[in-house]
Tab-separated table of C-alpha atoms in Angstrom:
chain	number	residue	atom	x	y	z
A	1	UNK	CA	91.123	30.925	24.272
A	2	UNK	CA	88.572	32.755	27.182
A	3	UNK	CA	91.521	34.661	28.127
A	4	UNK	CA	92.206	36.616	25.308
A	5	UNK	CA	88.929	38.318	24.903
A	6	UNK	CA	88.450	39.166	28.893
A	7	UNK	CA	92.309	40.452	29.135
A	8	UNK	CA	91.496	42.651	26.190
A	9	UNK	CA	88.747	43.874	28.498
A	10	UNK	CA	91.185	44.508	31.174
A	11	UNK	CA	93.030	46.937	28.462
A	12	UNK	CA	89.840	48.702	27.929
A	13	UNK	CA	89.154	49.370	31.360
A	14	UNK	CA	92.449	51.331	31.130
A	15	UNK	CA	90.921	53.885	29.038
A	16	UNK	CA	89.754	55.308	31.964
A	17	UNK	CA	93.928	56.736	33.289
A	18	UNK	CA	93.524	58.912	30.170
A	19	UNK	CA	91.324	61.187	32.208
A	20	UNK	CA	94.481	62.598	34.183
A	21	UNK	CA	96.455	63.486	30.800
A	22	UNK	CA	93.532	64.163	28.828
A	23	UNK	CA	92.957	67.081	32.194
A	24	UNK	CA	96.164	68.739	31.645
A	25	UNK	CA	96.012	69.185	28.207
A	26	UNK	CA	92.712	70.404	28.617
A	27	UNK	CA	93.565	73.029	31.451
A	28	UNK	CA	96.046	73.983	29.003
A	29	UNK	CA	94.056	74.459	26.091
A	30	UNK	CA	91.457	76.247	28.340
A	31	UNK	CA	93.569	77.555	30.755
A	32	UNK	CA	91.850	76.349	33.528
A	33	UNK	CA	93.219	76.654	37.171
A	34	UNK	CA	93.946	73.322	39.417
A	35	UNK	CA	90.785	72.828	41.022
A	36	UNK	CA	88.690	73.496	37.517
A	37	UNK	CA	91.075	70.794	36.079
A	38	UNK	CA	90.703	68.458	38.530
A	39	UNK	CA	86.689	68.374	38.076
A	40	UNK	CA	87.345	66.244	34.779
A	41	UNK	CA	88.973	63.103	37.006
A	42	UNK	CA	86.362	63.833	39.701
A	43	UNK	CA	83.585	63.676	37.450
A	44	UNK	CA	84.785	60.457	35.831
A	45	UNK	CA	85.204	58.906	39.117
A	46	UNK	CA	81.577	60.100	40.387
A	47	UNK	CA	79.946	57.948	38.301
A	48	UNK	CA	81.078	55.086	40.437
A	49	UNK	CA	79.041	56.001	43.448
A	50	UNK	CA	75.896	56.249	41.417
A	51	UNK	CA	75.977	53.311	38.815
A	52	UNK	CA	78.208	50.631	40.529
A	53	UNK	CA	75.681	48.937	43.190
A	54	UNK	CA	73.108	48.769	40.861
A	55	UNK	CA	75.710	46.949	38.167
A	56	UNK	CA	76.058	44.712	40.757
A	57	UNK	CA	72.253	43.729	40.792
A	58	UNK	CA	72.129	44.210	37.018
A	59	UNK	CA	74.774	41.213	36.693
A	60	UNK	CA	71.849	39.179	38.528
A	61	UNK	CA	69.381	39.633	36.034
A	62	UNK	CA	71.252	39.640	32.391
A	63	UNK	CA	74.926	38.031	33.506
A	64	UNK	CA	78.011	39.302	33.802
A	65	UNK	CA	79.196	38.853	30.030
A	66	UNK	CA	76.362	40.797	28.701
A	67	UNK	CA	76.507	43.408	31.231
A	68	UNK	CA	80.576	43.940	30.273
A	69	UNK	CA	79.575	44.329	26.626
A	70	UNK	CA	76.826	46.991	27.830
A	71	UNK	CA	79.918	48.887	29.515
A	72	UNK	CA	81.661	48.430	26.467
A	73	UNK	CA	79.052	50.107	24.138
A	74	UNK	CA	79.100	52.984	26.436
A	75	UNK	CA	82.894	53.573	26.609
A	76	UNK	CA	83.427	53.687	22.973
A	77	UNK	CA	80.592	56.380	22.641
A	78	UNK	CA	82.899	58.583	25.562
A	79	UNK	CA	85.225	58.177	22.933
A	80	UNK	CA	84.249	59.261	19.916
A	81	UNK	CA	82.472	62.653	21.490
A	82	UNK	CA	85.900	63.873	21.847
A	83	UNK	CA	86.778	63.402	17.988
A	84	UNK	CA	83.744	66.111	17.570
A	85	UNK	CA	85.327	68.800	19.544
A	86	UNK	CA	87.522	69.697	22.277
A	87	UNK	CA	84.663	72.565	23.690
A	88	UNK	CA	84.723	72.550	27.939
A	89	UNK	CA	81.156	71.089	27.988
A	90	UNK	CA	81.941	68.430	25.119
A	91	UNK	CA	84.772	67.098	27.576
A	92	UNK	CA	82.588	67.487	30.544
A	93	UNK	CA	80.480	64.471	28.512
A	94	UNK	CA	82.918	62.621	27.288
A	95	UNK	CA	84.260	61.995	30.688
A	96	UNK	CA	80.820	61.622	32.075
A	97	UNK	CA	80.372	58.626	29.706
A	98	UNK	CA	83.719	57.526	30.230
A	99	UNK	CA	82.816	57.034	34.242
A	100	UNK	CA	79.864	55.558	33.602
A	101	UNK	CA	81.201	53.088	30.962
A	102	UNK	CA	84.154	52.159	33.406
A	103	UNK	CA	82.070	51.764	36.882
A	104	UNK	CA	79.811	49.083	34.539
A	105	UNK	CA	83.000	47.456	33.284
A	106	UNK	CA	84.964	47.216	36.478
A	107	UNK	CA	81.878	46.300	38.601
A	108	UNK	CA	81.177	43.608	35.922
A	109	UNK	CA	84.483	42.292	34.435
A	110	UNK	CA	86.169	41.089	37.803
A	111	UNK	CA	83.482	39.036	38.622
A	112	UNK	CA	83.811	37.413	35.412
A	113	UNK	CA	87.045	36.341	35.816
A	114	UNK	CA	86.003	34.140	38.878
A	115	UNK	CA	84.231	31.817	35.903
A	116	UNK	CA	87.271	31.113	34.798
A	117	UNK	CA	89.982	31.371	38.073
A	118	UNK	CA	89.105	31.199	41.778
A	119	UNK	CA	90.630	30.151	44.792
A	120	UNK	CA	93.825	31.344	46.022
A	121	UNK	CA	94.839	32.214	42.479
A	122	UNK	CA	92.482	34.835	41.886
A	123	UNK	CA	94.112	37.622	43.714
A	124	UNK	CA	97.561	37.093	40.935
A	125	UNK	CA	94.834	36.363	37.870
A	126	UNK	CA	93.358	39.763	38.999
A	127	UNK	CA	96.875	41.470	39.305
A	128	UNK	CA	97.513	39.883	35.317
A	129	UNK	CA	94.163	41.503	34.389
A	130	UNK	CA	95.347	44.979	36.142
A	131	UNK	CA	98.953	44.595	34.478
A	132	UNK	CA	97.211	44.669	31.018
A	133	UNK	CA	95.111	47.000	31.824
A	134	UNK	CA	97.988	49.241	33.333
A	135	UNK	CA	99.849	49.149	29.693
A	136	UNK	CA	96.864	50.855	28.289
A	137	UNK	CA	97.364	53.733	31.072
A	138	UNK	CA	100.726	54.330	30.524
A	139	UNK	CA	100.189	54.381	26.779
A	140	UNK	CA	97.492	57.145	26.986
A	141	UNK	CA	100.457	60.450	27.132
A	142	UNK	CA	102.296	58.683	25.052
A	143	UNK	CA	100.172	58.521	22.190
A	144	UNK	CA	98.735	62.121	23.288
A	145	UNK	CA	102.142	64.132	23.003
A	146	UNK	CA	102.938	62.319	19.553
A	147	UNK	CA	99.455	63.559	18.316
A	148	UNK	CA	99.853	66.679	20.189
A	149	UNK	CA	103.417	66.818	18.043
A	150	UNK	CA	102.525	65.502	14.996
A	151	UNK	CA	100.104	66.475	12.465
A	152	UNK	CA	98.744	63.851	9.949
A	153	UNK	CA	95.951	64.982	7.662
A	154	UNK	CA	94.553	61.427	8.740
A	155	UNK	CA	94.439	62.609	12.271
A	156	UNK	CA	94.215	66.159	12.527
A	157	UNK	CA	93.274	66.391	15.991
A	158	UNK	CA	96.387	66.781	18.072
A	159	UNK	CA	96.213	65.315	21.558
A	160	UNK	CA	92.976	64.275	21.011
A	161	UNK	CA	94.349	61.830	17.919
A	162	UNK	CA	94.894	59.056	21.408
A	163	UNK	CA	90.661	58.584	21.521
A	164	UNK	CA	90.416	57.556	18.053
A	165	UNK	CA	93.211	54.755	18.746
A	166	UNK	CA	91.313	53.387	21.868
A	167	UNK	CA	87.913	53.829	19.947
A	168	UNK	CA	89.274	51.368	17.404
A	169	UNK	CA	90.639	49.110	20.030
A	170	UNK	CA	87.166	49.455	22.058
A	171	UNK	CA	85.426	48.348	18.740
A	172	UNK	CA	87.477	45.203	18.411
A	173	UNK	CA	86.604	44.220	22.070
A	174	UNK	CA	83.128	44.401	21.967
A	175	UNK	CA	83.741	41.803	18.581
A	176	UNK	CA	85.837	39.640	20.136
A	177	UNK	CA	84.196	39.273	23.851
A	178	UNK	CA	80.829	39.090	22.328
A	179	UNK	CA	82.003	35.885	20.403
A	180	UNK	CA	83.221	34.218	22.798
A	181	UNK	CA	81.272	32.090	25.096
A	182	UNK	CA	81.927	31.927	28.692
A	183	UNK	CA	79.571	29.683	31.259
A	184	UNK	CA	78.554	31.960	34.113
A	185	UNK	CA	78.099	30.508	37.385
A	186	UNK	CA	74.110	30.705	38.525
A	187	UNK	CA	73.408	34.070	39.639
A	188	UNK	CA	73.428	35.258	42.933
A	189	UNK	CA	70.072	35.431	45.157
A	190	UNK	CA	67.951	38.400	43.346
A	191	UNK	CA	68.581	41.271	46.434
A	192	UNK	CA	67.576	45.353	46.455
A	193	UNK	CA	70.479	47.917	46.709
A	194	UNK	CA	69.583	47.979	50.395
A	195	UNK	CA	70.110	44.834	50.954
A	196	UNK	CA	73.297	45.117	49.206
A	197	UNK	CA	74.268	48.460	51.009
A	198	UNK	CA	73.976	46.332	54.096
A	199	UNK	CA	76.758	44.560	53.708
A	200	UNK	CA	78.736	47.546	54.374
A	201	UNK	CA	78.195	47.011	58.186
A	202	UNK	CA	80.716	43.968	57.996
A	203	UNK	CA	83.255	45.527	59.517
A	204	UNK	CA	86.050	44.028	57.073
A	205	UNK	CA	83.506	45.023	53.976
A	206	UNK	CA	83.949	48.548	54.983
A	207	UNK	CA	87.536	48.493	55.560
A	208	UNK	CA	87.767	46.766	52.207
A	209	UNK	CA	85.653	49.749	50.716
A	210	UNK	CA	87.697	52.531	52.263
A	211	UNK	CA	90.870	51.073	50.904
A	212	UNK	CA	89.805	51.098	47.331
A	213	UNK	CA	89.113	54.664	48.113
A	214	UNK	CA	92.792	55.268	49.190
A	215	UNK	CA	93.904	53.673	46.521
A	216	UNK	CA	92.558	55.081	43.652
A	217	UNK	CA	92.462	58.575	44.829
A	218	UNK	CA	96.219	58.086	45.089
A	219	UNK	CA	96.339	56.380	41.583
A	220	UNK	CA	94.145	59.593	39.928
A	221	UNK	CA	96.305	61.714	42.280
A	222	UNK	CA	99.600	61.127	40.756
A	223	UNK	CA	98.528	60.762	37.157
A	224	UNK	CA	97.132	64.178	37.189
A	225	UNK	CA	99.854	65.687	39.867
A	226	UNK	CA	102.828	64.660	38.834
A	227	UNK	CA	103.318	66.951	35.461
A	228	UNK	CA	102.331	69.473	37.553
A	229	UNK	CA	104.797	69.199	40.210
A	230	UNK	CA	107.689	68.630	37.170
A	231	UNK	CA	106.354	71.553	35.848
A	232	UNK	CA	106.473	73.947	38.813
A	233	UNK	CA	109.549	73.172	40.214
A	234	UNK	CA	112.136	72.551	36.834
A	235	UNK	CA	110.118	74.489	34.354
A	236	UNK	CA	109.460	71.832	32.121
A	237	UNK	CA	106.305	72.071	29.706
A	238	UNK	CA	103.573	69.823	29.240
A	239	UNK	CA	104.704	67.933	26.494
A	240	UNK	CA	107.713	67.047	28.301
A	241	UNK	CA	106.681	67.288	32.050
A	242	UNK	CA	103.632	64.811	31.060
A	243	UNK	CA	106.101	61.973	30.680
A	244	UNK	CA	105.926	61.704	33.961
A	245	UNK	CA	102.032	60.299	34.001
A	246	UNK	CA	104.409	57.267	31.839
A	247	UNK	CA	106.627	56.631	34.614
A	248	UNK	CA	104.138	55.963	36.825
A	249	UNK	CA	102.276	53.698	34.439
A	250	UNK	CA	105.187	52.214	33.489
A	251	UNK	CA	105.849	50.947	36.951
A	252	UNK	CA	102.829	50.474	38.056
A	253	UNK	CA	102.379	47.765	34.700
A	254	UNK	CA	106.048	46.412	35.988
A	255	UNK	CA	104.658	45.808	39.097
A	256	UNK	CA	101.175	44.284	38.462
A	257	UNK	CA	103.388	41.796	36.050
A	258	UNK	CA	105.740	40.934	38.918
A	259	UNK	CA	103.161	40.893	41.487
A	260	UNK	CA	100.779	38.196	39.397
A	261	UNK	CA	104.176	35.309	39.972
A	262	UNK	CA	105.191	36.557	43.848
A	263	UNK	CA	101.376	36.575	44.952
A	264	UNK	CA	101.873	32.839	44.034
A	265	UNK	CA	104.333	32.280	46.527
A	266	UNK	CA	104.254	35.256	48.736
A	267	UNK	CA	101.071	36.245	50.834
A	268	UNK	CA	98.955	39.110	50.109
A	269	UNK	CA	99.474	40.145	53.671
A	270	UNK	CA	103.514	40.587	53.147
A	271	UNK	CA	103.273	41.820	49.621
A	272	UNK	CA	100.857	44.246	50.274
A	273	UNK	CA	103.621	45.944	53.204
A	274	UNK	CA	106.171	46.015	50.995
A	275	UNK	CA	103.561	47.882	48.559
A	276	UNK	CA	102.089	50.254	51.218
A	277	UNK	CA	106.096	51.171	52.006
A	278	UNK	CA	107.478	52.103	48.666
A	279	UNK	CA	104.211	54.397	48.536
A	280	UNK	CA	105.265	56.340	51.634
A	281	UNK	CA	108.849	56.011	50.325
A	282	UNK	CA	107.276	57.669	46.940
A	283	UNK	CA	105.194	60.424	49.239
A	284	UNK	CA	108.287	61.467	50.752
A	285	UNK	CA	110.441	62.085	47.742
A	286	UNK	CA	107.495	63.877	45.888
A	287	UNK	CA	107.829	66.558	48.839
A	288	UNK	CA	111.236	67.459	48.867
A	289	UNK	CA	112.696	66.488	45.306
A	290	UNK	CA	113.809	69.447	43.494
A	291	UNK	CA	115.329	67.034	40.511
A	292	UNK	CA	113.865	65.012	37.655
A	293	UNK	CA	115.666	61.972	38.753
A	294	UNK	CA	114.403	62.118	42.497
A	295	UNK	CA	111.146	62.971	41.340
A	296	UNK	CA	110.958	60.505	38.777
A	297	UNK	CA	112.208	57.743	41.438
A	298	UNK	CA	109.120	59.217	43.725
A	299	UNK	CA	106.831	58.520	40.731
A	300	UNK	CA	108.546	55.062	40.032
A	301	UNK	CA	107.900	53.979	43.845
A	302	UNK	CA	104.282	55.176	43.936
A	303	UNK	CA	103.528	53.257	40.899
A	304	UNK	CA	105.401	49.796	41.768
A	305	UNK	CA	103.283	50.230	45.196
A	306	UNK	CA	100.338	50.824	44.005
A	307	UNK	CA	99.750	48.349	41.763
A	308	UNK	CA	99.031	45.468	43.798
A	309	UNK	CA	96.252	47.005	45.907
A	310	UNK	CA	93.583	47.047	44.127
A	311	UNK	CA	93.832	43.091	43.144
A	312	UNK	CA	94.369	42.180	46.788
A	313	UNK	CA	91.819	44.629	48.335
A	314	UNK	CA	89.572	43.254	45.754
A	315	UNK	CA	90.268	39.510	46.368
A	316	UNK	CA	90.040	39.674	50.067
A	317	UNK	CA	86.821	41.153	49.883
A	318	UNK	CA	85.375	38.349	47.468
A	319	UNK	CA	87.002	35.794	49.235
A	320	UNK	CA	85.191	37.183	52.741
A	321	UNK	CA	81.587	37.440	51.470
A	322	UNK	CA	81.596	34.382	48.301
A	323	UNK	CA	78.049	34.277	48.406
A	324	UNK	CA	77.612	37.929	47.540
A	325	UNK	CA	80.302	38.397	45.178
A	326	UNK	CA	78.255	40.442	42.510
A	327	UNK	CA	76.830	42.648	45.386
A	328	UNK	CA	80.312	42.997	47.267
A	329	UNK	CA	81.848	43.873	43.647
A	330	UNK	CA	79.545	46.489	42.992
A	331	UNK	CA	80.727	47.840	46.427
A	332	UNK	CA	83.911	47.790	46.059
A	333	UNK	CA	84.048	49.410	42.488
A	334	UNK	CA	81.935	52.082	44.039
A	335	UNK	CA	84.730	52.682	46.456
A	336	UNK	CA	86.093	54.146	43.467
A	337	UNK	CA	84.398	57.505	44.046
A	338	UNK	CA	87.569	58.311	45.839
A	339	UNK	CA	88.513	59.535	42.109
A	340	UNK	CA	86.523	61.833	42.652
A	341	UNK	CA	87.162	63.131	46.092
A	342	UNK	CA	91.056	63.284	45.970
A	343	UNK	CA	91.471	65.122	43.118
A	344	UNK	CA	89.163	67.727	44.401
A	345	UNK	CA	91.004	68.102	48.042
A	346	UNK	CA	94.074	67.965	46.527
A	347	UNK	CA	93.079	70.873	43.838
A	348	UNK	CA	91.974	73.009	46.258
A	349	UNK	CA	94.719	72.359	48.887
A	350	UNK	CA	97.486	72.490	45.967
A	351	UNK	CA	95.205	76.364	45.241
A	352	UNK	CA	95.124	77.270	48.745
A	353	UNK	CA	98.966	76.308	49.176
A	354	UNK	CA	99.976	77.599	45.932
A	355	UNK	CA	102.134	74.748	45.159
A	356	UNK	CA	101.532	71.124	44.339
A	357	UNK	CA	103.053	69.852	47.845
A	358	UNK	CA	99.438	70.432	49.035
A	359	UNK	CA	98.177	67.916	46.823
A	360	UNK	CA	101.114	65.399	47.815
A	361	UNK	CA	99.929	66.312	51.593
A	362	UNK	CA	96.128	64.378	50.327
A	363	UNK	CA	97.605	61.689	49.151
A	364	UNK	CA	99.653	61.047	52.008
A	365	UNK	CA	96.714	60.785	54.149
A	366	UNK	CA	95.640	57.814	51.946
A	367	UNK	CA	98.616	56.196	52.440
A	368	UNK	CA	98.618	56.529	55.824
A	369	UNK	CA	95.449	54.804	56.118
A	370	UNK	CA	96.423	51.794	53.813
A	371	UNK	CA	99.393	51.696	56.426
A	372	UNK	CA	96.373	50.721	58.822
A	373	UNK	CA	95.168	48.451	56.661
A	374	UNK	CA	98.333	46.392	56.446
A	375	UNK	CA	97.513	45.307	59.909
A	376	UNK	CA	93.815	44.279	58.970
A	377	UNK	CA	94.200	42.026	56.064
A	378	UNK	CA	93.598	38.282	56.066
A	379	UNK	CA	97.459	36.354	55.349
């Protein structure tokens, strides 16, 4: 029964992925350029740089479960703000709090799982958590499109009805987790931020850190750019092109679900290699594709391939430093700062080339690094 509230929290963790869909609607509503619109996902993931490591230290003082509860409270506030208005600064404030809440949640929730599962089953369990998270991710564009085309008096918010639904689920997550007793292991030995950052001096830890930066950069980048590619090349409206984001998350969800079982039988290194190969194939199709079918196949390959990159890298990092789980978790989640760097670079590249191919080129750099990381990963 402890898994139910924890997995519900993984669902709430997926709320951060609505930023790709939301930024496209905000761009349309406010007539923003690509570089201006990409500021929203970049802002969300900027807070991972500032809050991840301090959160790892906070867990040593108040425990992992209490830290997760704090993250859920911040998240629900971020979801309520857009209900009050859709102005530029209102959305900036909402996305900032969403990023802060998610940074705290991702740092604390993954180590909380180690109180329930450990050893060689950890990667598959974290993958199943990512499967639950991905459900919330692929539902976001569907709910936003539904809200944009359905005018029910109970909402009257258009695409922002998405925030009402997710706020209700977040409230449920808080209630269920707070009522669930979880016995936590003894906190790690107290350490400071400098001591925590020194872990990046370990070669394998820094490799994992950069790998997670690339993973989330590709994730947020595909989430944001896929609809733009379809609108650019096929001329479809956003409400129709936005389904590309759902295609990505459908296959990412399927990949997480299957990965939870495959990783129990196949080595992490072999499965990681297959995943990266699929991502590379997907990038090639996004470069050359000019039909909806080809672009969907490319998006699906990236979604399926990228679905298991995070749990494999994260579990490898935790097992490499078992005496510093909280600190390593903070460092790895800080790597989600890649979600700030990649969208900004992609926006500028797309504006410079006057085509989304520039954005795809930036993501391909991330795939190239993951190919290198494949040869360094432990079996």
